[in-house]
CSV table of C-alpha atoms and ligand atoms in Angstrom, one decimal:
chain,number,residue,atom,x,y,z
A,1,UNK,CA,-34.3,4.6,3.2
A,2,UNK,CA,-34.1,4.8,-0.3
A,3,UNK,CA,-37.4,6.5,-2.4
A,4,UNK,CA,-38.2,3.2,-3.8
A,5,UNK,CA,-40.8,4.9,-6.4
A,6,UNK,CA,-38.5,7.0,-7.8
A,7,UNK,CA,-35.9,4.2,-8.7
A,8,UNK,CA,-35.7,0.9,-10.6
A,9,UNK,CA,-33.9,-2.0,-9.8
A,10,UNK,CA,-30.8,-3.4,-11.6
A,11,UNK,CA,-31.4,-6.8,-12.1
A,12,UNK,CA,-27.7,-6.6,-14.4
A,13,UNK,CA,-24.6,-9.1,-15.0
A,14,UNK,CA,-23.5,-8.1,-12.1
A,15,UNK,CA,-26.2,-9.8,-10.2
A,16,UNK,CA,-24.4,-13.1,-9.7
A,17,UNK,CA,-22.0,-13.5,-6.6
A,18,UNK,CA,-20.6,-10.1,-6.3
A,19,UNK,CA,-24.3,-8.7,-5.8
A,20,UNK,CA,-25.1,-9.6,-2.7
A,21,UNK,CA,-28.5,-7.9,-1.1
A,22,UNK,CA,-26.8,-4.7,-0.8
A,23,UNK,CA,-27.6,-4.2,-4.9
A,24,UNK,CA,-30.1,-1.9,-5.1
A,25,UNK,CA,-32.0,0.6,-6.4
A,26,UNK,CA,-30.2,3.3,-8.8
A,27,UNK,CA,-30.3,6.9,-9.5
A,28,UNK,CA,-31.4,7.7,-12.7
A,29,UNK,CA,-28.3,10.2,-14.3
A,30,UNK,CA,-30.2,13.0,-14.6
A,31,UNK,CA,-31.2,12.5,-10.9
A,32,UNK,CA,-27.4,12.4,-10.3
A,33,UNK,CA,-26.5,15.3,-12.3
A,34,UNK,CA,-29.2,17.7,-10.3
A,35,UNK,CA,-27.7,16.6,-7.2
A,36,UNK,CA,-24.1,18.0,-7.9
A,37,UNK,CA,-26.2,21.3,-7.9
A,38,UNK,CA,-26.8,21.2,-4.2
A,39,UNK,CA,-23.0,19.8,-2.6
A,40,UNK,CA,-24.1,19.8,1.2
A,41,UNK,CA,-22.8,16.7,2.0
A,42,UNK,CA,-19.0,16.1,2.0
A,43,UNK,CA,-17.7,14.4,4.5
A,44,UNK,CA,-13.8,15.3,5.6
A,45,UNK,CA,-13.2,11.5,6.9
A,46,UNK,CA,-14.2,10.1,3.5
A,47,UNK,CA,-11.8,7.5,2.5
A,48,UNK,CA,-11.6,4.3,0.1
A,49,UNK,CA,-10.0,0.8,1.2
A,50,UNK,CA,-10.6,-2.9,0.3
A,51,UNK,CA,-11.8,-5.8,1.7
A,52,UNK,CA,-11.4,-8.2,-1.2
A,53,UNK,CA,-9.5,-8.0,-5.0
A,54,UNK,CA,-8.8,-4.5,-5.8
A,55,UNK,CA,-9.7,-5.5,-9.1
A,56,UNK,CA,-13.2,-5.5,-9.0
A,57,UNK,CA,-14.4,-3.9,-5.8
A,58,UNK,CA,-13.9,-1.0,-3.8
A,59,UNK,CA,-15.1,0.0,-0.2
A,60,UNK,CA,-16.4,3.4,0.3
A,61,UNK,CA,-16.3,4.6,4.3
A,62,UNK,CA,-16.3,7.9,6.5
A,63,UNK,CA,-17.7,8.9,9.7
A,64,UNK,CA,-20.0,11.1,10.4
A,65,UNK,CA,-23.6,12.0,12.3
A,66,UNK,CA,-26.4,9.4,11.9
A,67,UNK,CA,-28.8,11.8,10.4
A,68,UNK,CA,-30.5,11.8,7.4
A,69,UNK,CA,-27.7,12.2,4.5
A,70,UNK,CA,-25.9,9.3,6.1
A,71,UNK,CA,-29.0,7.0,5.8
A,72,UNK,CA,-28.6,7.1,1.6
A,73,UNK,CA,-26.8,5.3,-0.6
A,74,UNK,CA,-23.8,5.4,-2.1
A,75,UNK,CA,-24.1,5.3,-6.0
A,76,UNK,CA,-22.0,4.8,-8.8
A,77,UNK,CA,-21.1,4.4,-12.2
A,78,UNK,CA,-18.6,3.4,-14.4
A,79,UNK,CA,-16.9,6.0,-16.9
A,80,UNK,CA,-18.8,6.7,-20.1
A,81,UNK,CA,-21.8,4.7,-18.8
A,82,UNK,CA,-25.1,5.8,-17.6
A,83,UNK,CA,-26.9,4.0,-15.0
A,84,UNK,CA,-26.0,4.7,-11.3
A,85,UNK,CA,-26.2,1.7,-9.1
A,86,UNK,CA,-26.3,2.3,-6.0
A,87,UNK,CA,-25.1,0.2,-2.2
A,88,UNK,CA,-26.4,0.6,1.0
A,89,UNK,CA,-23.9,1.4,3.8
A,90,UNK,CA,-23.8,-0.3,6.8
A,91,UNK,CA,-23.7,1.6,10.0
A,92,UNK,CA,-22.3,1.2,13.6
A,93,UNK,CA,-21.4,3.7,16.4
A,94,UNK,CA,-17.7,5.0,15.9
A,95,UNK,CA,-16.3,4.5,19.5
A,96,UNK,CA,-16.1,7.4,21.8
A,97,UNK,CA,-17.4,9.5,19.8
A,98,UNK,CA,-20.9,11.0,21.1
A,99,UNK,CA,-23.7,10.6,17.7
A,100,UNK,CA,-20.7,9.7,15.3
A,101,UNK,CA,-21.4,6.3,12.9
A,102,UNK,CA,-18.7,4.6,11.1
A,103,UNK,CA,-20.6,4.3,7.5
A,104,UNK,CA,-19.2,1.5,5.0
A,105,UNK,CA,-20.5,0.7,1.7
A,106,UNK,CA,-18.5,-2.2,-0.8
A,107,UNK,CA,-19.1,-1.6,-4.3
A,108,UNK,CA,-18.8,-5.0,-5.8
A,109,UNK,CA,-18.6,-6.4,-9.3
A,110,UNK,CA,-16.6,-3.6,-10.8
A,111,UNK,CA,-14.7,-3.5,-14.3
A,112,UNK,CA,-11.0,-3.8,-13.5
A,113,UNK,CA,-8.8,-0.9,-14.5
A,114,UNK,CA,-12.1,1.6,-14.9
A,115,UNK,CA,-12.4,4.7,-13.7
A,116,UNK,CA,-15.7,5.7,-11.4
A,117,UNK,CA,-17.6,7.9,-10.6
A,118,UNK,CA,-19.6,8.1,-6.9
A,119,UNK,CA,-21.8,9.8,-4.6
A,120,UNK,CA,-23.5,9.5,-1.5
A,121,UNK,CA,-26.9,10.4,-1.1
A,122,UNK,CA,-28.1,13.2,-3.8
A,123,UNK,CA,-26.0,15.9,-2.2
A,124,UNK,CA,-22.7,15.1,-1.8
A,125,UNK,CA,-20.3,16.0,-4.8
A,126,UNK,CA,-19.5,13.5,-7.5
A,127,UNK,CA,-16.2,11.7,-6.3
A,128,UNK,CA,-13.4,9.6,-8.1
A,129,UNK,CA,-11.7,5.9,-8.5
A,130,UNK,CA,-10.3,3.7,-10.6
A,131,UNK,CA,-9.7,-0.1,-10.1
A,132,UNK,CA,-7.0,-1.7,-10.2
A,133,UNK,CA,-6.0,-3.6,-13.6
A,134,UNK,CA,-7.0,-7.0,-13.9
A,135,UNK,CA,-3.6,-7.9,-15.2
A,136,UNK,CA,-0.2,-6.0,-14.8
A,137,UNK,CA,0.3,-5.8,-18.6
A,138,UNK,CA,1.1,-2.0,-17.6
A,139,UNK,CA,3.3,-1.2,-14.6
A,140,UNK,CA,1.6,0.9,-12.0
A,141,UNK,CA,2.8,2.4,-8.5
A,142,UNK,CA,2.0,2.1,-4.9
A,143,UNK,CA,3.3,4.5,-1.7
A,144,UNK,CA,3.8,2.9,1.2
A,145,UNK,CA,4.9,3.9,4.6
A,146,UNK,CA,4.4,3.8,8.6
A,147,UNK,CA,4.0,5.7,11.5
A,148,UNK,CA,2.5,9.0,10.4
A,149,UNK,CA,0.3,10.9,12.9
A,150,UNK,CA,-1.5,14.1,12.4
A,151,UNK,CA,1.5,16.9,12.3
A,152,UNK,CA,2.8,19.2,9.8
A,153,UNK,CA,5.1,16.5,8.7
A,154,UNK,CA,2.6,13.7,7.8
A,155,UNK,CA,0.6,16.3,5.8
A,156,UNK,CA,3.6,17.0,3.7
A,157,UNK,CA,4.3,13.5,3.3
A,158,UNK,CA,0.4,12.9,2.6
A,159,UNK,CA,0.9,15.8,-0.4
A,160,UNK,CA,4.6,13.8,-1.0
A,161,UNK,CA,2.9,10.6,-1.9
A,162,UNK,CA,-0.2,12.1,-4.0
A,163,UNK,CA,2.0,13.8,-6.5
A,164,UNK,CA,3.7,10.4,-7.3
A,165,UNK,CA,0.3,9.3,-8.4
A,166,UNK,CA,-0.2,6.0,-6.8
A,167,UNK,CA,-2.6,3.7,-7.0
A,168,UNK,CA,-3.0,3.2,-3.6
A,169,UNK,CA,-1.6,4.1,-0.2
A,170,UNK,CA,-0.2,1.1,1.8
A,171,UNK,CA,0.1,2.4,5.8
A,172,UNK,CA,1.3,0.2,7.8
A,173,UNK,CA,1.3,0.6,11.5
A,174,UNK,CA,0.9,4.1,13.9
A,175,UNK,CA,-1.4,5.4,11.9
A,176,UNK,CA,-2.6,9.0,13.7
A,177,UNK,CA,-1.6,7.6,17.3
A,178,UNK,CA,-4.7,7.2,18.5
A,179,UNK,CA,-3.1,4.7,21.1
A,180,UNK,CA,-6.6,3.2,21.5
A,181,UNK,CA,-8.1,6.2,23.0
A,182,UNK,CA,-8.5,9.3,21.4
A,183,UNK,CA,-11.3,9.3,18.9
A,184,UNK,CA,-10.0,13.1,18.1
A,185,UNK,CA,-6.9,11.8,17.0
A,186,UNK,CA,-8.2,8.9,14.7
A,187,UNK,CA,-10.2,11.3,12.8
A,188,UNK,CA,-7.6,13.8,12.4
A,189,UNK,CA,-5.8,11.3,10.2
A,190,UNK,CA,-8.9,10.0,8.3
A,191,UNK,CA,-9.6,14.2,7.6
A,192,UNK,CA,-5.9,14.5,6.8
A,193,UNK,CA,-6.0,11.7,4.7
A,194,UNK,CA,-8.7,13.2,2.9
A,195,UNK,CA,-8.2,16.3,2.0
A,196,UNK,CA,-4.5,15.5,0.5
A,197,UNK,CA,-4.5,12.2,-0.6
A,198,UNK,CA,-6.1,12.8,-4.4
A,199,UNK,CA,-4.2,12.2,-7.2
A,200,UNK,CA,-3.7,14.5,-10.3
A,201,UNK,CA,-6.8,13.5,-11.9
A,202,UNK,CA,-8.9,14.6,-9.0
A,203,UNK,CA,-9.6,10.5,-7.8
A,204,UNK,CA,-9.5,9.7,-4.3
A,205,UNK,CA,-6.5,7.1,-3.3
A,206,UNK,CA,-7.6,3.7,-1.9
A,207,UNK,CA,-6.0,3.5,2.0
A,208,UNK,CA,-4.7,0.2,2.8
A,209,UNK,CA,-3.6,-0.1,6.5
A,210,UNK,CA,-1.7,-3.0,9.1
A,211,UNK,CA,-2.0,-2.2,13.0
A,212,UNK,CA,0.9,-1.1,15.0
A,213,UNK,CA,1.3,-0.3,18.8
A,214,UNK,CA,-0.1,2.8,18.8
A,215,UNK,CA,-3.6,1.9,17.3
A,216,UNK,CA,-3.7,-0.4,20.4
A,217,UNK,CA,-4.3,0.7,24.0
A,218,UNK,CA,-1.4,-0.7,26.1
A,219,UNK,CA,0.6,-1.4,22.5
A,220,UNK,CA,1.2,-5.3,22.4
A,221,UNK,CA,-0.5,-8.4,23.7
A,222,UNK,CA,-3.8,-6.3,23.7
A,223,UNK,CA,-7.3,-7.9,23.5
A,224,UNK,CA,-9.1,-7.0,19.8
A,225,UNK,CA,-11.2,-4.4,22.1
A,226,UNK,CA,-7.9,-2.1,22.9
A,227,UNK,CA,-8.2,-0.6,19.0
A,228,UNK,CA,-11.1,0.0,18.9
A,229,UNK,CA,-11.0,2.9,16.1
A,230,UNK,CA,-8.5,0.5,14.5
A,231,UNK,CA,-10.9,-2.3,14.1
A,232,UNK,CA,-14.3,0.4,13.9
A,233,UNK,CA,-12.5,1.6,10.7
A,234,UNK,CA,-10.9,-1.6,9.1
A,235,UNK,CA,-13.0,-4.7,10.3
A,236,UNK,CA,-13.5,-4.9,6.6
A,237,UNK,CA,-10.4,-6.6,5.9
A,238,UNK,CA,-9.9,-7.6,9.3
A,239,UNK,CA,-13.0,-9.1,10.4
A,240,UNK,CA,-11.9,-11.8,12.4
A,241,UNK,CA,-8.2,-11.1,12.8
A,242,UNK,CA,-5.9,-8.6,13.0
A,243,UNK,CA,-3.4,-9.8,10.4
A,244,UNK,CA,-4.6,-10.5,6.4
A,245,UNK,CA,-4.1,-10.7,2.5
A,246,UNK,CA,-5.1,-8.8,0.1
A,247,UNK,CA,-5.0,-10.5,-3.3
A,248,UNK,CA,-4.5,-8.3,-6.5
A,249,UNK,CA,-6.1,-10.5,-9.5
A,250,UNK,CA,-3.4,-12.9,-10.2
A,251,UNK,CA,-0.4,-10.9,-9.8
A,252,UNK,CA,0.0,-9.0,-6.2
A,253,UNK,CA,-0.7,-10.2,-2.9
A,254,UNK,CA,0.4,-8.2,0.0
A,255,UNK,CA,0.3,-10.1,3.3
A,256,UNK,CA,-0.5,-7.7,6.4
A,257,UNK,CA,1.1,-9.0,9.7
A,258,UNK,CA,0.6,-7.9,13.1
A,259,UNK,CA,3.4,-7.7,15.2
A,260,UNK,CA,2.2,-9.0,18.6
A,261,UNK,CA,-0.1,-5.8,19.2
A,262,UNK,CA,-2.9,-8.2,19.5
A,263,UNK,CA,-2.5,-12.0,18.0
A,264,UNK,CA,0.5,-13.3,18.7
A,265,UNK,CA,4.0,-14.1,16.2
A,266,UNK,CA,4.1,-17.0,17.1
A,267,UNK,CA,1.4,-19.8,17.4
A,268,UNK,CA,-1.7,-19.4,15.0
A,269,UNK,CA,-1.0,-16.1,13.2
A,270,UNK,CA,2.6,-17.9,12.2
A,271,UNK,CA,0.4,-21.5,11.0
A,272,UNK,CA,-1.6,-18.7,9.1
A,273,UNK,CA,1.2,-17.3,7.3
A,274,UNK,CA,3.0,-20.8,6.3
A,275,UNK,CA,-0.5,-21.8,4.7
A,276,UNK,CA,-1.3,-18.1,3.4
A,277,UNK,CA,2.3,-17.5,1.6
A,278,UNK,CA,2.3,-21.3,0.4
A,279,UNK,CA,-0.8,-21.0,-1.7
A,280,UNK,CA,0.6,-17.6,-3.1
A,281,UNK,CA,4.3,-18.4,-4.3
A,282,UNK,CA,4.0,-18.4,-7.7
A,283,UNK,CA,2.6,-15.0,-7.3
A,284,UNK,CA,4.9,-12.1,-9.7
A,285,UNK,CA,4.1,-10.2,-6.7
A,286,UNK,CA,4.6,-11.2,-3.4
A,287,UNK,CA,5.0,-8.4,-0.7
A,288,UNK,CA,4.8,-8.7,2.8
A,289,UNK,CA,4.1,-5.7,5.4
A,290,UNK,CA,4.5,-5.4,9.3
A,291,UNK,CA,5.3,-2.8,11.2
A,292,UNK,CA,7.9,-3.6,13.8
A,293,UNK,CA,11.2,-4.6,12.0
A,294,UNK,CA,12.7,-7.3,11.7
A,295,UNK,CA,15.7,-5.3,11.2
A,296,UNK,CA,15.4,-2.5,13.3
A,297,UNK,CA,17.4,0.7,12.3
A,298,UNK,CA,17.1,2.3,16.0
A,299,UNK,CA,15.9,0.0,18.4
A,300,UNK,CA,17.6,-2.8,20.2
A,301,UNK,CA,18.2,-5.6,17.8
A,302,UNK,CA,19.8,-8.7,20.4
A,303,UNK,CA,17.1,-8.4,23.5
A,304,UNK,CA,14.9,-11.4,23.2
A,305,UNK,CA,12.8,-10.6,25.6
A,306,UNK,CA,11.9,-6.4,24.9
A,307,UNK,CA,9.0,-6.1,22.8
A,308,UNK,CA,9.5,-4.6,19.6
A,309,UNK,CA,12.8,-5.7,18.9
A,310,UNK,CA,12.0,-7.5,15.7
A,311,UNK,CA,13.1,-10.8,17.5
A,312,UNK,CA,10.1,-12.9,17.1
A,313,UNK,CA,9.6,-11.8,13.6
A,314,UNK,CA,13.1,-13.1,12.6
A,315,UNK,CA,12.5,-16.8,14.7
A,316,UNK,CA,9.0,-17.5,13.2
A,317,UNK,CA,8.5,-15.5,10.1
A,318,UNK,CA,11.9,-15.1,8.3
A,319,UNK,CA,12.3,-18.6,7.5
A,320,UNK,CA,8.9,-18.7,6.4
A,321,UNK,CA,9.5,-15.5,3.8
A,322,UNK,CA,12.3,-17.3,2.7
A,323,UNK,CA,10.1,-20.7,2.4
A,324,UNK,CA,7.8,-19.6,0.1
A,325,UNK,CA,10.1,-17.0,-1.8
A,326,UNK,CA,8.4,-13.4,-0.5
A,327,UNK,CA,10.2,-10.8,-3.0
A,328,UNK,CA,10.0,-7.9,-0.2
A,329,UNK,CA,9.3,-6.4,3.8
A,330,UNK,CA,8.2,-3.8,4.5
A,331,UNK,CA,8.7,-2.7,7.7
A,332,UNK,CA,8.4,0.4,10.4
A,333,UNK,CA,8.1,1.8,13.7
A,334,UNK,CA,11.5,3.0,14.1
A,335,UNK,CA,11.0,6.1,12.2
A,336,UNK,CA,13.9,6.0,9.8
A,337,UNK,CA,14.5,5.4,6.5
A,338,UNK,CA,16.5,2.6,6.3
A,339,UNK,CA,17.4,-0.5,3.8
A,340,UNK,CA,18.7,-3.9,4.8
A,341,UNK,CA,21.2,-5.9,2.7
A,342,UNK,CA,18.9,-9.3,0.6
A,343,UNK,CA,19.2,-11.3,4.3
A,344,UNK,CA,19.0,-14.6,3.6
A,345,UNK,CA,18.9,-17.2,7.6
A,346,UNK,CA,20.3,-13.9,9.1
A,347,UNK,CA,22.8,-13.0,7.1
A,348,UNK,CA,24.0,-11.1,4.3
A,349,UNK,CA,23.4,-13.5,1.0
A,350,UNK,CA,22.4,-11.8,-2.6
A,351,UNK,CA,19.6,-14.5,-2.7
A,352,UNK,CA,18.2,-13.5,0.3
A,353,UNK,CA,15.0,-10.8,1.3
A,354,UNK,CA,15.5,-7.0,1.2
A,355,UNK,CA,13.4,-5.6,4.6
A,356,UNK,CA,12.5,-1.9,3.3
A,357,UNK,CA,11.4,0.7,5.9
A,358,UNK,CA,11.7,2.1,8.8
A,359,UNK,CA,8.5,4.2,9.3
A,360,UNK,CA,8.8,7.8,9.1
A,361,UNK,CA,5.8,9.2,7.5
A,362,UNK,CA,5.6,11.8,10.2
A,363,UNK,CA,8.0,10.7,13.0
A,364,UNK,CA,11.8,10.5,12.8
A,365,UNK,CA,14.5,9.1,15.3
A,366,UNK,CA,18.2,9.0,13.8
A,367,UNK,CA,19.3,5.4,12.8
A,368,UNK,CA,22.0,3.6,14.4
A,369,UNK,CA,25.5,4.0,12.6
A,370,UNK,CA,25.6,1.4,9.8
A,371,UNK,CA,28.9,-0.1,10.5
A,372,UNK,CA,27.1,-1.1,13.9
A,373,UNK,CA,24.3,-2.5,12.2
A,374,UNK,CA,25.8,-4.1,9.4
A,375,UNK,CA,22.4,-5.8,8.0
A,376,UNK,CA,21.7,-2.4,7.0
A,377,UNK,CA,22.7,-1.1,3.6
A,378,UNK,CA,21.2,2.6,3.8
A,379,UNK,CA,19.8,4.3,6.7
A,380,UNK,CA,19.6,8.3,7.1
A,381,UNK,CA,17.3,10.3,9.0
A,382,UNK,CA,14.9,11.3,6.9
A,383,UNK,CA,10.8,11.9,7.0
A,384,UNK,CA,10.2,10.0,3.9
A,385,UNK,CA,7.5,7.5,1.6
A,386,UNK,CA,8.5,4.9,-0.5
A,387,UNK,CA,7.3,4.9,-4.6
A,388,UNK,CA,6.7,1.2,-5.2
A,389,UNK,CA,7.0,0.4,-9.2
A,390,UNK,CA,5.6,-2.8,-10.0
A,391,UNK,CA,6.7,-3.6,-13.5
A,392,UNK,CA,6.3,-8.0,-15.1
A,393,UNK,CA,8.7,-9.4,-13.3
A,394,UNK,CA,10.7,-6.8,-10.8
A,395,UNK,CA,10.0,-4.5,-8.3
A,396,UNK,CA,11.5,-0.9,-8.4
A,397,UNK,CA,11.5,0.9,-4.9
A,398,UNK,CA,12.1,4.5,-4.7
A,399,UNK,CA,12.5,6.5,-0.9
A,400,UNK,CA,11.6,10.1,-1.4
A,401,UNK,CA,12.3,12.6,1.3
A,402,UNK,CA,10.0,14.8,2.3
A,403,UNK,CA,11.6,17.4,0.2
A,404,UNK,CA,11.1,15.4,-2.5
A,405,UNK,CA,14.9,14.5,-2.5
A,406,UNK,CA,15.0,10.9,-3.5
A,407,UNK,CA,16.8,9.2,-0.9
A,408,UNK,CA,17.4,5.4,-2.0
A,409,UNK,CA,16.3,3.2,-4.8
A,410,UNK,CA,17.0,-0.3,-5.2
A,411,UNK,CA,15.3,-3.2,-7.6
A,412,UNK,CA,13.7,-6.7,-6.5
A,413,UNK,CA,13.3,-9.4,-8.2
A,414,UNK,CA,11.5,-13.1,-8.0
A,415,UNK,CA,13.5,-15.7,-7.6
A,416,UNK,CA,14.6,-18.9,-8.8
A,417,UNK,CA,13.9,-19.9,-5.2
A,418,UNK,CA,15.3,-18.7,-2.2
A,419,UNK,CA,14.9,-21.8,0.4
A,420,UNK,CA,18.6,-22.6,0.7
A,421,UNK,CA,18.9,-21.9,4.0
A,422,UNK,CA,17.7,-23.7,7.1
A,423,UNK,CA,14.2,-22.4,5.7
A,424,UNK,CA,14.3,-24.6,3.0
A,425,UNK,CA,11.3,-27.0,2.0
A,426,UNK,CA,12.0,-30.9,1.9
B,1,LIG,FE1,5.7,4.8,15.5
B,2,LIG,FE1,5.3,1.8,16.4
C-alpha cells in the first residue's frame, strides 16, 4: 500500500472524469529522483497498450511475482513538469503460471502529444512515452504486422520495426503461439517485446494486439476461456468481447476483428461492425485489422466450409468495409507478404479496398503464384513489417523485409465513397 504520510494528494484538473479512484497519492520529485539510485525492479514483460483514446491515456502492464514491488504504484509525470502522480495497478493471477500476477495500471487524463516519464514503485528505473497527438496536423507512423512468435526471426523483425520509430506497434493475430497453453511461451513474447521494442529516444512502444488461432486453444469457435493469456493480458480493450475499436482523437480509428477464434463473423460481431464503422465514416482514418485474410496469399481461397479461408470475412464483412468506406485491411495468418489489387464486391475496381498483409513477423510460407491468384498485386516470401505513414488525407504503406530491403509500397486514400457495389447504402 502506498506510505500515505509521506505523500499528498492531487486534487488537479485532471480530477474530473478521467480520474477515477485510482488517482492517488504522488511522489514528490526528489523522492523520484532518489529512487533511480537503487534500479531493482525492472520487469522484462513490461509493456504499454490502450484501452481507450491514445491521446490522452496510456495503460502500463507486466507480469510478475505478487510481492512487495508489485504492490506500488505506478507514477508519472509529464515532460518539464514536476509533480509525479501516481495509479494503482490492478492485480489478478496470470494463468498457469505458479505466484505470477498480471499487473495493469491506466494512466488517464494525459496531455496529448507529450512525452512522460514513469516508474513503478521507487525502484524501478525511470521509463518513457509519449501520447499520441491530439490532432494529425503532423504525420506520424505506425508498424504493423501478424504472426510473430518468439524465434530469431521475430526478434529481428521486433529491432526492424523499432528503428522505423513508430508510434505504436499494431499485432494482429499469433502473437508468441501460445495456442492457449503455454504460459512460457506468452511471456517470451511479452520479454521479447520488451527488450527491443524502444524507439531511438529510449521510450517504450505502445503494443496494440487482435487474437488469432493460435492465442486460442483449439484455434476457432473457442469459448473466451481457451486464451486465457490472450484475454489475462488484453481484457483491457477487450473486456467483454474479443473484437474492438480503438479511436485516435478525431482522426484514426482502427477496428480489431476476430476471425471466428471465439465470437463468431457472422451474427452479432458482424451487427457490431455495421453500427461500429457507420458512426466512424467520416473518420481521415479508417483502418480495419483481422488476422485471417480475406484474401489469402497461401491458403485455400474457394472452400466455404474450411476454416480460415477468408470466406466468411468476404460474405459478411466486405460489403460492410465497402459500406461505410474503410480506407485499408490489414490482414495475416498466412505468413507472406502480400498485397491485393483495391477489390471492390470481389473484384478488381480502382475504387475498391486494398487488403495489406499476410503475416510474417516471424513465420513465412511461400505465396501462391500471382497469376493464380489474380486478386493479388504483390506477394513474395518475405519475413517482413509494414511502416504505416499516416499523413491529412492519405495513407502511405511501406513493407520492409527483414533485411531492411523495402519490399512494396503503395498509397491509400479516402474516398469520395466507395458503396457502388452491391454494398451500397439506400
Ligand atoms: Fe500464424
Ligand atoms: Fe494464424
Amino acid at each position: 500500500m502506498f506510505e500515505l504520510d509521506r505523500r499528498v494528494f492531487l486534487r488537479s484538473a485532471l480530477g474530473s472524469a478521467a480520474a477515477t479512484s485510482v488517482w492517488l497519492p504522488l511522489f514528490g520529485a526528489d523522492e523520484a529522483n532518489d529512487s533511480k539510485k537503487d534500479s531493482e525492479f525492472d520487469p522484462d514483460t513490461l509493456f504499454l497498450t490502450w484501452q481507450r483514446d491514445p491521446t490522452t491515456t496510456m495503460t502500463v502492464q507486466w507480469v510478475g511475482k505478487d510481492d512487495v514491488l508489485n504492490e506500488r504504484g505506478v507514477s508519472f509525470v509529464a515532460h518539464g513538469e514536476q509533480v509525479w502522480r501516481s495509479v494503482v495497478p490492478r492485480k489478478r493471477p496470470y494463468p498457469r503460471s505458479k505466484k505470477r500476477h498480471a499487473f495493469r495500471a491506466e494512466l488517464t487524463g494525459l496531455v496529448p502529444g507529450t512525452e512522460y516519464r514513469f516508474q513503478i514503485g521507487k525502484s524501478s528505473p525511470t521509463y518513457r512515452f509519449r501520447t499520441m497527438p491530439a490532432k494529425l496536423t503532423d504525420s506520424f507512423q505506425f508498424v504493423s504486422g501478424g504472426d510473430c512468435g518468439i524465434n530469431h526471426n521475430a526478434i529481428a523483425t521486433n529491432k526492424l520495426a523499432a528503428k522505423q520509430d513508430p508510434m505504436f506497434a499494431l499485432i494482429c493475430g499469433d502473437l508468441g503461439y501460445d495456442d492457449g497453453h503455454d504460459a512460457g511461451i506468452s511471456l517470451a513474447f511479452l520479454k521479447n517485446y520488451r527488450k527491443h521494442m524502444i524507439d531511438s529516444g529510449g521510450r517504450l512502444i505502445p503494443l496494440v494486439v487482435g487474437i488469432g488461432n493460435h492465442e486460442v486453444r483449439g484455434g476457432y469457435n473457442q469459448p473466451r476461456t481457451s486464451g486465457p493469456f490472450f484475454f489475462a493480458l488484453h481484457d483491457g480493450l477487450y473486456s467483454e468481447r474479443s473484437y474492438a475499436t480503438l479511436d485516435f482523437g478525431d482522426y484514426l480509428s482502427l477496428v480489431i476483428l476476430d476471425t471466428g477464434h471465439v465470437e463468431p463473423i457472422e451474427g452479432e460481431q458482424t451487427a457490431w461492425l455495421d453500427k461500429t464503422l457507420a458512426e466512424r465514416t467520416e473518420r481521415p482514418h479508417l483502418i480495419v485489422a483481422n488476422h485471417v485474410p480475406a484474401y489469402p496469399s497461401h491458403r485455400e481461397y474457394d472452400a466455404e466450409n474450411i476454416r480460415g479461408t477468408g470466406a466468411g470475412n468476404r460474405k459478411h464483412w466486405a460489403p460492410l468495409f465497402q459500406k461505410h468506406n474503410v480506407d485499408l485491411v490489414l490482414e495475416h495468418h498466412d505468413h507472406t507478404f502480400k498485397r491485393s489489387h483495391p477489390m471492390l464486391d470481389g473484384v478488381i475496381n480502382k475504387n475498391g479496398i486494398i487488403y495489406l498483409g499476410d503475416g510474417s513477423w516471424g513465420m513465412l510460407r511461400p505465396p501462391i503464384p500471382l497469376e493464380k491468384r489474380p486478386y493479388l498485386a504483390a506477394a513474395s516470401m518475405d519475413y517482413h513489417l509494414t511502416l504505416h505513414r499516416l499523413e491529412a488525407d492519405r495513407q502511405i504503406h511501406t513493407a520492409i523485409a527483414k533485411d531492411g530491403r523495402v519490399v512494396d509500397t503503395c498509397t491509400t486514400q479516402k474516398r469520395p465513397h466507395r458503396a457502388i457495389g452491391r454494398g451500397a447504402p439506400s
